[in-house]
PDB file of C-alpha atoms in Angstrom:
ATOM      1  CA  MET A 634      -0.006  -0.005  -0.016  1.00  0.00           C
ATOM      2  CA  ARG A 635       2.747   2.365   0.928  1.00  0.00           C
ATOM      3  CA  LEU A 636       4.652   1.628  -2.284  1.00  0.00           C
ATOM      4  CA  THR A 637       1.521   2.074  -4.379  1.00  0.00           C
ATOM      5  CA  SER A 638       0.755   5.354  -2.647  1.00  0.00           C
ATOM      6  CA  ALA A 639       4.328   6.515  -3.204  1.00  0.00           C
ATOM      7  CA  LEU A 640       4.163   5.681  -6.895  1.00  0.00           C
ATOM      8  CA  LEU A 641       0.806   7.472  -7.237  1.00  0.00           C
ATOM      9  CA  LEU A 642       2.223  10.527  -5.512  1.00  0.00           C
ATOM     10  CA  ALA A 643       5.271  10.500  -7.792  1.00  0.00           C
ATOM     11  CA  SER A 644       3.116  10.236 -10.818  1.00  0.00           C
ATOM     12  CA  THR A 645       0.908  13.096  -9.664  1.00  0.00           C
ATOM     13  CA  ALA A 646       3.940  15.241  -8.781  1.00  0.00           C
ATOM     14  CA  SER A 647       5.334  14.611 -12.210  1.00  0.00           C
ATOM     15  CA  ALA A 648       2.143  15.675 -13.877  1.00  0.00           C
ATOM     16  CA  ILE A 649       2.066  18.839 -11.818  1.00  0.00           C
ATOM     17  CA  SER A 650       5.682  19.649 -12.380  1.00  0.00           C
ATOM     18  CA  TYR A 651       5.578  19.364 -16.127  1.00  0.00           C
ATOM     19  CA  PRO A 652       2.269  20.700 -17.425  1.00  0.00           C
ATOM     20  CA  ASP A 653       1.565  21.435 -21.087  1.00  0.00           C
ATOM     21  CA  LEU A 654       1.820  25.258 -21.278  1.00  0.00           C
ATOM     22  CA  SER A 655       1.637  25.440 -25.058  1.00  0.00           C
ATOM     23  CA  THR A 656      -1.929  26.812 -25.084  1.00  0.00           C
ATOM     24  CA  ILE A 657      -1.072  29.522 -22.548  1.00  0.00           C
ATOM     25  CA  ALA A 658       2.160  30.401 -24.432  1.00  0.00           C
ATOM     26  CA  ASN A 659       0.283  30.849 -27.634  1.00  0.00           C
ATOM     27  CA  LEU A 660      -1.995  33.414 -25.969  1.00  0.00           C
ATOM     28  CA  PHE A 661       0.946  35.656 -25.205  1.00  0.00           C
ATOM     29  CA  SER A 662       3.122  35.050 -28.280  1.00  0.00           C
ATOM     30  CA  ARG A 663       3.336  37.839 -30.838  1.00  0.00           C
ATOM     31  CA  LYS A 664       1.678  36.605 -33.949  1.00  0.00           C
ATOM     32  CA  ASP A 665       3.480  37.066 -37.288  1.00  0.00           C
ATOM     33  CA  SER A 666       1.995  40.093 -38.997  1.00  0.00           C
ATOM     34  CA  GLY A 667       2.640  38.549 -42.400  1.00  0.00           C
ATOM     35  CA  CYS A 668       4.803  41.540 -43.513  1.00  0.00           C
ATOM     36  CA  PRO A 669       6.914  40.516 -46.485  1.00  0.00           C
ATOM     37  CA  ALA A 670      10.600  40.247 -45.559  1.00  0.00           C
ATOM     38  CA  VAL A 671      11.544  42.711 -48.371  1.00  0.00           C
ATOM     39  CA  TRP A 672      10.227  45.567 -46.269  1.00  0.00           C
ATOM     40  CA  THR A 673      13.000  45.008 -43.669  1.00  0.00           C
ATOM     41  CA  SER A 674      15.562  45.687 -46.356  1.00  0.00           C
ATOM     42  CA  ILE A 675      13.645  48.708 -47.574  1.00  0.00           C
ATOM     43  CA  SER A 676      13.483  50.067 -44.036  1.00  0.00           C
ATOM     44  CA  SER A 677      17.259  49.849 -43.739  1.00  0.00           C
ATOM     45  CA  GLU A 678      17.736  51.868 -46.955  1.00  0.00           C
ATOM     46  CA  LEU A 679      15.248  54.506 -45.839  1.00  0.00           C
ATOM     47  CA  THR A 680      16.997  55.015 -42.525  1.00  0.00           C
ATOM     48  CA  LYS A 681      20.205  55.838 -44.357  1.00  0.00           C
ATOM     49  CA  LYS A 682      18.273  58.164 -46.658  1.00  0.00           C
ATOM     50  CA  PHE A 683      16.232  60.021 -44.018  1.00  0.00           C
ATOM     51  CA  LEU A 684      18.463  60.346 -40.955  1.00  0.00           C
ATOM     52  CA  SER A 685      21.321  62.870 -40.750  1.00  0.00           C
ATOM     53  CA  ASN A 686      23.142  63.770 -37.527  1.00  0.00           C
ATOM     54  CA  GLY A 687      20.363  62.395 -35.374  1.00  0.00           C
ATOM     55  CA  GLN A 688      17.623  64.412 -37.130  1.00  0.00           C
ATOM     56  CA  CYS A 689      15.229  63.844 -39.996  1.00  0.00           C
ATOM     57  CA  ASN A 690      16.621  65.542 -43.091  1.00  0.00           C
ATOM     58  CA  PRO A 691      14.963  67.261 -46.114  1.00  0.00           C
ATOM     59  CA  ASP A 692      14.472  63.925 -47.835  1.00  0.00           C
ATOM     60  CA  ALA A 693      12.442  62.679 -44.889  1.00  0.00           C
ATOM     61  CA  ARG A 694      10.380  65.836 -44.762  1.00  0.00           C
ATOM     62  CA  ALA A 695       9.673  65.491 -48.507  1.00  0.00           C
ATOM     63  CA  ALA A 696       8.487  61.898 -47.965  1.00  0.00           C
ATOM     64  CA  ILE A 697       6.067  63.073 -45.313  1.00  0.00           C
ATOM     65  CA  ARG A 698       4.626  65.563 -47.777  1.00  0.00           C
ATOM     66  CA  GLU A 699       4.598  62.936 -50.490  1.00  0.00           C
ATOM     67  CA  VAL A 700       2.242  60.531 -48.650  1.00  0.00           C
ATOM     68  CA  PHE A 701      -0.256  63.279 -48.148  1.00  0.00           C
ATOM     69  CA  HIS A 702      -0.270  64.372 -51.786  1.00  0.00           C
ATOM     70  CA  ASP A 703      -0.891  60.789 -52.950  1.00  0.00           C
ATOM     71  CA  CYS A 704      -3.354  59.635 -50.262  1.00  0.00           C
ATOM     72  CA  GLY A 705      -4.935  62.978 -49.490  1.00  0.00           C
ATOM     73  CA  ALA A 706      -6.229  63.615 -53.027  1.00  0.00           C
ATOM     74  CA  TRP A 707      -9.388  61.711 -52.038  1.00  0.00           C
ATOM     75  CA  ASN A 708     -12.758  62.120 -50.423  1.00  0.00           C
ATOM     76  CA  THR A 709     -15.390  59.702 -49.143  1.00  0.00           C
ATOM     77  CA  GLY A 710     -17.274  59.933 -52.418  1.00  0.00           C
ATOM     78  CA  LEU A 711     -14.515  57.964 -54.126  1.00  0.00           C
ATOM     79  CA  GLY A 712     -14.962  55.018 -51.820  1.00  0.00           C
ATOM     80  CA  SER A 713     -12.416  52.249 -52.392  1.00  0.00           C
ATOM     81  CA  THR A 714     -10.837  53.899 -55.432  1.00  0.00           C
ATOM     82  CA  GLY A 715      -8.139  56.500 -55.627  1.00  0.00           C
ATOM     83  CA  GLY A 716      -6.397  57.608 -52.484  1.00  0.00           C
ATOM     84  CA  CYS A 717      -3.144  55.856 -51.713  1.00  0.00           C
ATOM     85  CA  ASP A 718      -2.702  54.345 -55.159  1.00  0.00           C
ATOM     86  CA  GLY A 719       0.661  55.755 -56.453  1.00  0.00           C
ATOM     87  CA  SER A 720      -1.106  57.944 -58.994  1.00  0.00           C
ATOM     88  CA  LEU A 721       0.872  60.976 -57.786  1.00  0.00           C
ATOM     89  CA  ILE A 722       3.897  59.443 -59.478  1.00  0.00           C
ATOM     90  CA  LEU A 723       2.337  57.157 -62.087  1.00  0.00           C
ATOM     91  CA  ALA A 724      -0.470  59.299 -63.526  1.00  0.00           C
ATOM     92  CA  GLY A 725       1.279  62.610 -64.246  1.00  0.00           C
ATOM     93  CA  GLU A 726       0.037  64.430 -61.130  1.00  0.00           C
ATOM     94  CA  LEU A 727       3.535  65.780 -60.395  1.00  0.00           C
ATOM     95  CA  SER A 728       2.915  68.391 -63.095  1.00  0.00           C
ATOM     96  CA  ARG A 729       0.133  69.960 -60.962  1.00  0.00           C
ATOM     97  CA  GLY A 730       1.080  73.142 -59.151  1.00  0.00           C
ATOM     98  CA  GLU A 731       0.215  71.778 -55.703  1.00  0.00           C
ATOM     99  CA  ASN A 732       2.738  68.974 -56.192  1.00  0.00           C
ATOM    100  CA  LYS A 733       5.618  71.203 -57.156  1.00  0.00           C
ATOM    101  CA  GLY A 734       8.868  70.238 -55.389  1.00  0.00           C
ATOM    102  CA  LEU A 735       8.050  66.505 -55.055  1.00  0.00           C
ATOM    103  CA  GLN A 736       9.860  65.353 -58.247  1.00  0.00           C
ATOM    104  CA  GLY A 737      13.094  64.469 -56.464  1.00  0.00           C
ATOM    105  CA  ILE A 738      11.622  62.337 -53.699  1.00  0.00           C
ATOM    106  CA  SER A 739       9.167  60.782 -56.225  1.00  0.00           C
ATOM    107  CA  ASP A 740      12.060  59.641 -58.473  1.00  0.00           C
ATOM    108  CA  TYR A 741      13.861  58.143 -55.502  1.00  0.00           C
ATOM    109  CA  LEU A 742      10.795  56.252 -54.180  1.00  0.00           C
ATOM    110  CA  GLN A 743       9.841  54.986 -57.631  1.00  0.00           C
ATOM    111  CA  GLY A 744      13.366  53.707 -58.158  1.00  0.00           C
ATOM    112  CA  LEU A 745      13.287  51.967 -54.760  1.00  0.00           C
ATOM    113  CA  ALA A 746       9.912  50.366 -55.569  1.00  0.00           C
ATOM    114  CA  THR A 747      11.365  49.060 -58.822  1.00  0.00           C
ATOM    115  CA  LYS A 748      14.500  47.728 -57.120  1.00  0.00           C
ATOM    116  CA  TYR A 749      12.509  45.709 -54.543  1.00  0.00           C
ATOM    117  CA  ASN A 750       9.583  44.857 -56.836  1.00  0.00           C
ATOM    118  CA  VAL A 751       6.895  46.421 -54.633  1.00  0.00           C
ATOM    119  CA  THR A 752       4.118  48.848 -55.612  1.00  0.00           C
ATOM    120  CA  VAL A 753       4.735  52.578 -55.736  1.00  0.00           C
ATOM    121  CA  ALA A 754       1.589  53.017 -53.679  1.00  0.00           C
ATOM    122  CA  ASP A 755       2.990  50.961 -50.845  1.00  0.00           C
ATOM    123  CA  MET A 756       6.409  52.601 -51.092  1.00  0.00           C
ATOM    124  CA  ILE A 757       4.931  56.071 -50.685  1.00  0.00           C
ATOM    125  CA  VAL A 758       2.954  55.083 -47.600  1.00  0.00           C
ATOM    126  CA  PHE A 759       5.740  53.078 -46.018  1.00  0.00           C
ATOM    127  CA  ALA A 760       8.308  55.789 -46.655  1.00  0.00           C
ATOM    128  CA  GLY A 761       6.032  58.429 -45.190  1.00  0.00           C
ATOM    129  CA  SER A 762       5.468  56.461 -41.965  1.00  0.00           C
ATOM    130  CA  HIS A 763       9.200  55.666 -41.862  1.00  0.00           C
ATOM    131  CA  ALA A 764      10.086  59.365 -42.180  1.00  0.00           C
ATOM    132  CA  ILE A 765       7.739  60.393 -39.419  1.00  0.00           C
ATOM    133  CA  VAL A 766       9.181  58.031 -36.874  1.00  0.00           C
ATOM    134  CA  THR A 767      12.708  58.830 -38.022  1.00  0.00           C
ATOM    135  CA  CYS A 768      12.198  62.413 -36.781  1.00  0.00           C
ATOM    136  CA  PRO A 769      13.153  62.556 -33.058  1.00  0.00           C
ATOM    137  CA  GLY A 770       9.895  62.470 -31.183  1.00  0.00           C
ATOM    138  CA  GLY A 771       7.812  61.264 -34.147  1.00  0.00           C
ATOM    139  CA  PRO A 772       5.106  58.630 -33.576  1.00  0.00           C
ATOM    140  CA  ARG A 773       4.871  55.231 -35.229  1.00  0.00           C
ATOM    141  CA  ILE A 774       1.945  55.082 -37.618  1.00  0.00           C
ATOM    142  CA  LYS A 775      -0.024  51.854 -38.089  1.00  0.00           C
ATOM    143  CA  THR A 776       1.280  50.915 -41.565  1.00  0.00           C
ATOM    144  CA  TYR A 777      -0.021  48.343 -44.010  1.00  0.00           C
ATOM    145  CA  VAL A 778       1.191  47.136 -47.405  1.00  0.00           C
ATOM    146  CA  GLY A 779      -0.565  45.313 -50.287  1.00  0.00           C
ATOM    147  CA  ARG A 780      -2.022  48.159 -52.338  1.00  0.00           C
ATOM    148  CA  LYS A 781      -2.318  48.115 -56.117  1.00  0.00           C
ATOM    149  CA  ASP A 782      -0.879  50.913 -58.279  1.00  0.00           C
ATOM    150  CA  SER A 783      -3.076  53.051 -60.482  1.00  0.00           C
ATOM    151  CA  THR A 784      -2.387  55.156 -63.560  1.00  0.00           C
ATOM    152  CA  ASN A 785      -5.747  56.923 -63.208  1.00  0.00           C
ATOM    153  CA  PRO A 786      -5.131  60.534 -62.019  1.00  0.00           C
ATOM    154  CA  ALA A 787      -6.923  61.746 -58.893  1.00  0.00           C
ATOM    155  CA  PRO A 788      -9.584  64.394 -59.447  1.00  0.00           C
ATOM    156  CA  ASN A 789      -8.430  68.027 -59.205  1.00  0.00           C
ATOM    157  CA  GLY A 790      -9.291  70.148 -56.206  1.00  0.00           C
ATOM    158  CA  LEU A 791      -8.985  67.513 -53.476  1.00  0.00           C
ATOM    159  CA  LEU A 792      -5.803  68.868 -51.958  1.00  0.00           C
ATOM    160  CA  PRO A 793      -5.843  72.088 -49.848  1.00  0.00           C
ATOM    161  CA  ASP A 794      -5.074  75.494 -51.298  1.00  0.00           C
ATOM    162  CA  VAL A 795      -2.731  77.463 -48.992  1.00  0.00           C
ATOM    163  CA  ASN A 796      -4.694  80.641 -49.769  1.00  0.00           C
ATOM    164  CA  ALA A 797      -8.215  79.233 -49.266  1.00  0.00           C
ATOM    165  CA  PRO A 798     -10.502  80.558 -46.532  1.00  0.00           C
ATOM    166  CA  ALA A 799     -10.496  78.497 -43.299  1.00  0.00           C
ATOM    167  CA  ALA A 800     -14.145  77.441 -43.754  1.00  0.00           C
ATOM    168  CA  ASP A 801     -13.320  75.965 -47.182  1.00  0.00           C
ATOM    169  CA  LEU A 802     -10.299  74.114 -45.820  1.00  0.00           C
ATOM    170  CA  LEU A 803     -12.352  72.631 -42.978  1.00  0.00           C
ATOM    171  CA  ALA A 804     -15.053  71.528 -45.433  1.00  0.00           C
ATOM    172  CA  LEU A 805     -12.373  69.888 -47.687  1.00  0.00           C
ATOM    173  CA  PHE A 806     -11.131  67.823 -44.765  1.00  0.00           C
ATOM    174  CA  GLN A 807     -14.609  66.962 -43.489  1.00  0.00           C
ATOM    175  CA  ALA A 808     -15.298  65.462 -46.958  1.00  0.00           C
ATOM    176  CA  LYS A 809     -12.327  63.157 -46.206  1.00  0.00           C
ATOM    177  CA  GLY A 810     -13.918  61.987 -42.979  1.00  0.00           C
ATOM    178  CA  PHE A 811     -11.849  64.260 -40.660  1.00  0.00           C
ATOM    179  CA  ASP A 812     -13.221  66.439 -37.871  1.00  0.00           C
ATOM    180  CA  GLU A 813     -11.751  69.593 -36.306  1.00  0.00           C
ATOM    181  CA  ARG A 814      -9.456  67.721 -34.001  1.00  0.00           C
ATOM    182  CA  ASP A 815      -8.098  65.603 -36.857  1.00  0.00           C
ATOM    183  CA  LEU A 816      -7.525  68.742 -38.855  1.00  0.00           C
ATOM    184  CA  ALA A 817      -5.704  70.443 -35.994  1.00  0.00           C
ATOM    185  CA  ALA A 818      -3.511  67.335 -35.539  1.00  0.00           C
ATOM    186  CA  ILE A 819      -2.720  66.951 -39.234  1.00  0.00           C
ATOM    187  CA  LEU A 820      -2.592  70.688 -39.980  1.00  0.00           C
ATOM    188  CA  GLY A 821       0.371  71.450 -42.124  1.00  0.00           C
ATOM    189  CA  GLN A 822       1.161  68.267 -44.031  1.00  0.00           C
ATOM    190  CA  ALA A 823       1.655  68.987 -47.703  1.00  0.00           C
ATOM    191  CA  ASN A 824       1.255  72.690 -47.197  1.00  0.00           C
ATOM    192  CA  ILE A 825      -1.215  72.358 -44.346  1.00  0.00           C
ATOM    193  CA  MET A 826      -0.229  70.492 -40.943  1.00  0.00           C
ATOM    194  CA  PRO A 827       1.926  70.802 -37.646  1.00  0.00           C
ATOM    195  CA  GLY A 828       2.898  67.203 -38.322  1.00  0.00           C
ATOM    196  CA  ALA A 829       4.854  68.034 -41.455  1.00  0.00           C
ATOM    197  CA  HIS A 830       5.121  71.716 -40.847  1.00  0.00           C
ATOM    198  CA  SER A 831       6.831  70.982 -37.502  1.00  0.00           C
ATOM    199  CA  THR A 832       9.484  69.261 -39.611  1.00  0.00           C
ATOM    200  CA  SER A 833       9.349  71.155 -42.904  1.00  0.00           C
ATOM    201  CA  ASN A 834      10.955  73.807 -45.081  1.00  0.00           C
ATOM    202  CA  GLN A 835       9.187  75.675 -47.900  1.00  0.00           C
ATOM    203  CA  PHE A 836      10.636  76.111 -51.330  1.00  0.00           C
ATOM    204  CA  ASN A 837       7.704  76.849 -53.635  1.00  0.00           C
ATOM    205  CA  PHE A 838       5.101  79.027 -51.865  1.00  0.00           C
ATOM    206  CA  ASN A 839       7.530  81.995 -51.633  1.00  0.00           C
ATOM    207  CA  PRO A 840      10.581  81.472 -53.883  1.00  0.00           C
ATOM    208  CA  GLY A 841      12.189  84.596 -52.409  1.00  0.00           C
ATOM    209  CA  ARG A 842      12.398  82.747 -49.115  1.00  0.00           C
ATOM    210  CA  SER A 843      13.270  79.329 -50.494  1.00  0.00           C
ATOM    211  CA  GLY A 844      14.505  76.981 -47.854  1.00  0.00           C
ATOM    212  CA  ASP A 845      12.919  78.772 -44.872  1.00  0.00           C
ATOM    213  CA  ALA A 846      11.719  76.417 -42.148  1.00  0.00           C
ATOM    214  CA  GLN A 847       8.060  76.386 -40.934  1.00  0.00           C
ATOM    215  CA  ASP A 848       9.097  76.100 -37.349  1.00  0.00           C
ATOM    216  CA  SER A 849      12.388  76.748 -35.522  1.00  0.00           C
ATOM    217  CA  THR A 850      13.317  73.037 -35.143  1.00  0.00           C
ATOM    218  CA  PRO A 851      12.561  71.466 -38.579  1.00  0.00           C
ATOM    219  CA  GLY A 852      14.684  68.322 -37.887  1.00  0.00           C
ATOM    220  CA  VAL A 853      12.673  67.426 -34.751  1.00  0.00           C
ATOM    221  CA  TRP A 854       9.083  66.319 -34.359  1.00  0.00           C
ATOM    222  CA  ASP A 855       7.727  68.713 -31.695  1.00  0.00           C
ATOM    223  CA  VAL A 856       4.935  71.006 -30.729  1.00  0.00           C
ATOM    224  CA  LYS A 857       6.889  74.269 -31.297  1.00  0.00           C
ATOM    225  CA  TYR A 858       4.740  74.867 -34.388  1.00  0.00           C
ATOM    226  CA  CYS A 859       1.724  75.189 -32.146  1.00  0.00           C
ATOM    227  CA  LYS A 860       3.612  76.273 -28.976  1.00  0.00           C
ATOM    228  CA  SER A 861       1.950  79.389 -27.495  1.00  0.00           C
ATOM    229  CA  THR A 862       1.484  81.650 -24.552  1.00  0.00           C
ATOM    230  CA  LEU A 863      -2.139  82.583 -23.900  1.00  0.00           C
ATOM    231  CA  GLY A 864      -3.007  86.156 -23.206  1.00  0.00           C
ATOM    232  CA  ALA A 865      -6.479  87.287 -22.145  1.00  0.00           C
ATOM    233  CA  ALA A 866      -7.951  86.703 -25.549  1.00  0.00           C
ATOM    234  CA  LYS A 867      -5.102  86.158 -27.981  1.00  0.00           C
ATOM    235  CA  MET A 868      -2.829  83.257 -28.800  1.00  0.00           C
ATOM    236  CA  HIS A 869       0.804  84.115 -29.449  1.00  0.00           C
ATOM    237  CA  ALA A 870       2.601  81.278 -31.168  1.00  0.00           C
ATOM    238  CA  GLU A 871       5.271  80.552 -33.754  1.00  0.00           C
ATOM    239  CA  THR A 872       2.294  80.078 -36.066  1.00  0.00           C
ATOM    240  CA  LEU A 873       1.097  83.660 -35.499  1.00  0.00           C
ATOM    241  CA  ASN A 874       4.385  85.300 -34.498  1.00  0.00           C
ATOM    242  CA  PRO A 875       7.058  83.393 -36.412  1.00  0.00           C
ATOM    243  CA  PRO A 876      10.688  83.903 -35.494  1.00  0.00           C
ATOM    244  CA  LYS A 877      13.147  85.193 -38.121  1.00  0.00           C
ATOM    245  CA  ASN A 878      13.595  82.768 -41.056  1.00  0.00           C
ATOM    246  CA  VAL A 879      10.412  80.861 -40.144  1.00  0.00           C
ATOM    247  CA  LEU A 880       7.684  81.158 -42.806  1.00  0.00           C
ATOM    248  CA  VAL A 881       4.057  80.297 -41.903  1.00  0.00           C
ATOM    249  CA  LEU A 882       1.644  79.534 -44.693  1.00  0.00           C
ATOM    250  CA  PRO A 883      -1.587  81.551 -44.815  1.00  0.00           C
ATOM    251  CA  SER A 884      -3.712  78.353 -44.459  1.00  0.00           C
ATOM    252  CA  ASP A 885      -1.996  77.477 -41.191  1.00  0.00           C
ATOM    253  CA  ALA A 886      -2.375  80.906 -39.707  1.00  0.00           C
ATOM    254  CA  LYS A 887      -6.109  81.044 -40.649  1.00  0.00           C
ATOM    255  CA  LEU A 888      -6.919  77.602 -39.303  1.00  0.00           C
ATOM    256  CA  SER A 889      -5.036  78.127 -36.041  1.00  0.00           C
ATOM    257  CA  GLN A 890      -7.510  80.902 -35.288  1.00  0.00           C
ATOM    258  CA  TYR A 891     -10.654  79.314 -36.716  1.00  0.00           C
ATOM    259  CA  GLY A 892     -13.452  78.133 -34.462  1.00  0.00           C
ATOM    260  CA  ASN A 893     -13.150  74.632 -33.007  1.00  0.00           C
ATOM    261  CA  VAL A 894     -10.008  74.018 -35.046  1.00  0.00           C
ATOM    262  CA  ALA A 895      -8.334  76.754 -33.024  1.00  0.00           C
ATOM    263  CA  LYS A 896      -9.517  75.178 -29.746  1.00  0.00           C
ATOM    264  CA  GLU A 897      -8.164  71.779 -30.766  1.00  0.00           C
ATOM    265  CA  PHE A 898      -4.947  73.326 -32.047  1.00  0.00           C
ATOM    266  CA  GLN A 899      -4.494  75.057 -28.697  1.00  0.00           C
ATOM    267  CA  GLY A 900      -5.080  71.789 -26.874  1.00  0.00           C
ATOM    268  CA  PHE A 901      -1.821  70.392 -28.318  1.00  0.00           C
ATOM    269  CA  VAL A 902       0.282  73.171 -26.785  1.00  0.00           C
ATOM    270  CA  ASN A 903       2.977  71.672 -24.553  1.00  0.00           C
ATOM    271  CA  ASN A 904       1.312  68.283 -24.906  1.00  0.00           C
ATOM    272  CA  GLN A 905       3.501  66.138 -27.203  1.00  0.00           C
ATOM    273  CA  GLY A 906       1.860  62.910 -26.179  1.00  0.00           C
ATOM    274  CA  LYS A 907      -1.664  64.066 -26.926  1.00  0.00           C
ATOM    275  CA  TRP A 908      -0.685  65.474 -30.311  1.00  0.00           C
ATOM    276  CA  ASN A 909       1.334  62.401 -31.279  1.00  0.00           C
ATOM    277  CA  GLY A 910      -1.536  60.092 -30.390  1.00  0.00           C
ATOM    278  CA  LYS A 911      -4.154  62.028 -32.327  1.00  0.00           C
ATOM    279  CA  PHE A 912      -1.805  62.614 -35.259  1.00  0.00           C
ATOM    280  CA  ALA A 913      -0.931  58.924 -35.480  1.00  0.00           C
ATOM    281  CA  ASP A 914      -4.676  58.008 -35.471  1.00  0.00           C
ATOM    282  CA  ALA A 915      -5.558  60.539 -38.193  1.00  0.00           C
ATOM    283  CA  MET A 916      -2.537  59.683 -40.325  1.00  0.00           C
ATOM    284  CA  GLY A 917      -3.183  55.960 -40.011  1.00  0.00           C
ATOM    285  CA  ARG A 918      -6.680  56.512 -41.367  1.00  0.00           C
ATOM    286  CA  MET A 919      -5.368  58.650 -44.205  1.00  0.00           C
ATOM    287  CA  THR A 920      -3.046  55.927 -45.371  1.00  0.00           C
ATOM    288  CA  LEU A 921      -6.069  53.652 -45.835  1.00  0.00           C
ATOM    289  CA  PHE A 922      -7.858  56.163 -48.127  1.00  0.00           C
ATOM    290  CA  GLY A 923      -8.971  54.212 -51.236  1.00  0.00           C
ATOM    291  CA  SER A 924      -8.746  50.832 -49.478  1.00  0.00           C
ATOM    292  CA  SER A 925     -11.490  48.525 -48.193  1.00  0.00           C
ATOM    293  CA  GLY A 926     -10.191  48.913 -44.676  1.00  0.00           C
ATOM    294  CA  THR A 927      -7.271  46.539 -44.036  1.00  0.00           C
ATOM    295  CA  ASN A 928      -8.749  43.691 -46.073  1.00  0.00           C
ATOM    296  CA  GLY A 929      -5.983  42.066 -48.107  1.00  0.00           C
ATOM    297  CA  LEU A 930      -3.261  44.176 -46.529  1.00  0.00           C
ATOM    298  CA  SER A 931      -0.353  43.106 -44.379  1.00  0.00           C
ATOM    299  CA  ASP A 932       0.667  44.901 -41.215  1.00  0.00           C
ATOM    300  CA  CYS A 933       4.264  46.137 -41.531  1.00  0.00           C
ATOM    301  CA  THR A 934       4.282  48.512 -38.543  1.00  0.00           C
ATOM    302  CA  ASN A 935       6.859  46.419 -36.673  1.00  0.00           C
ATOM    303  CA  VAL A 936       9.357  46.815 -39.529  1.00  0.00           C
ATOM    304  CA  LEU A 937       9.468  50.604 -38.959  1.00  0.00           C
ATOM    305  CA  PRO A 938      12.275  51.966 -36.813  1.00  0.00           C
ATOM    306  CA  GLN A 939      11.629  52.380 -33.083  1.00  0.00           C
ATOM    307  CA  ALA A 940      10.641  55.867 -31.986  1.00  0.00           C
ATOM    308  CA  THR A 941      13.618  58.163 -31.401  1.00  0.00           C
ATOM    309  CA  ASN A 942      14.139  59.788 -28.002  1.00  0.00           C
ATOM    310  CA  VAL A 943      13.905  63.554 -28.421  1.00  0.00           C
ATOM    311  CA  LYS A 944      16.016  64.520 -25.384  1.00  0.00           C
ATOM    312  CA  ARG A 945      18.853  62.162 -26.319  1.00  0.00           C
ATOM    313  CA  GLU A 946      18.949  63.395 -29.910  1.00  0.00           C
ATOM    314  CA  LEU A 947      18.660  67.056 -28.862  1.00  0.00           C
ATOM    315  CA  ARG A 948      21.836  66.663 -26.831  1.00  0.00           C
ATOM    316  CA  ALA A 949      23.622  65.658 -30.041  1.00  0.00           C
ATOM    317  CA  MET A 950      22.448  68.782 -31.859  1.00  0.00           C
ATOM    318  CA  SER A 951      24.912  71.595 -32.536  1.00  0.00           C
ATOM    319  CA  MET A 952      23.223  73.938 -30.066  1.00  0.00           C
ATOM    320  CA  PHE A 953      24.472  71.718 -27.178  1.00  0.00           C
ATOM    321  CA  LYS A 954      28.002  71.307 -28.475  1.00  0.00           C
ATOM    322  CA  PRO A 955      30.843  73.451 -27.009  1.00  0.00           C
ATOM    323  CA  ARG A 956      31.564  76.566 -28.960  1.00  0.00           C
ATOM    324  CA  ASN A 957      34.866  76.714 -30.833  1.00  0.00           C
TER     325      ASN A 957
END
């Protein structure tokens, strides 16, 4: 009896000591997103292209503008057509006035798409997301691949005019499914957004001031573009009171003072986390313009670089180096 009991106990102990945890492990394992391996190689090339001295460079800033000009030439009436379809490059849209200055980055991205046998549409979106997170402080955008290219040009008039009234600009973005907070977060991309205008230079709006930045730290993703000090009834910001060599587009100045857009714009002041979160949400939705949601697409977000620490990179900037 004692021997039998001992054997039973040993058998029970063995069962308890070595349970099958495969089911539990599967619950916590990170599932493969199905992102094609080629995008890892593309990401490595883009890092070399977009990062200079710890900051995002002009090529990165052009790529951020590029994704808006391809994806943003869309509204809800187009449904699952148009949008992020590569037509900016493939359908002659670069000849349009609003796309002036994008030829260089377009040639580069088209060449990279050919080299790695991926669609131009996917390359534009992936490069834009890559450029955003390359900027110190920039958020990671949920990024998918699997789009088809199109040689059908987007309709005219779907991108913002920098001289348009604020009401018209808001209506243009509402037709894309964006509200006032979305617009405040995305204000300035492709000639209208703190997201890209926080990290941009202008070359075409005012040729006499070619190269002027649109905030005082164009290589860093920050809220200086909408930084302000509130007076009794007036907002003073780089947007409204730009420092020397900072050029603010008329559309940005108008929207930063317009109704609920102004209130949302002000809500991002000194709140990098709030702005990044809302910007990433709005931008992620924009990169699905023209798609049937994420159906048929593969999630390549994990292939993007990790977010860059702003404080660490700022220490590497020339302003913190000893003077000669």
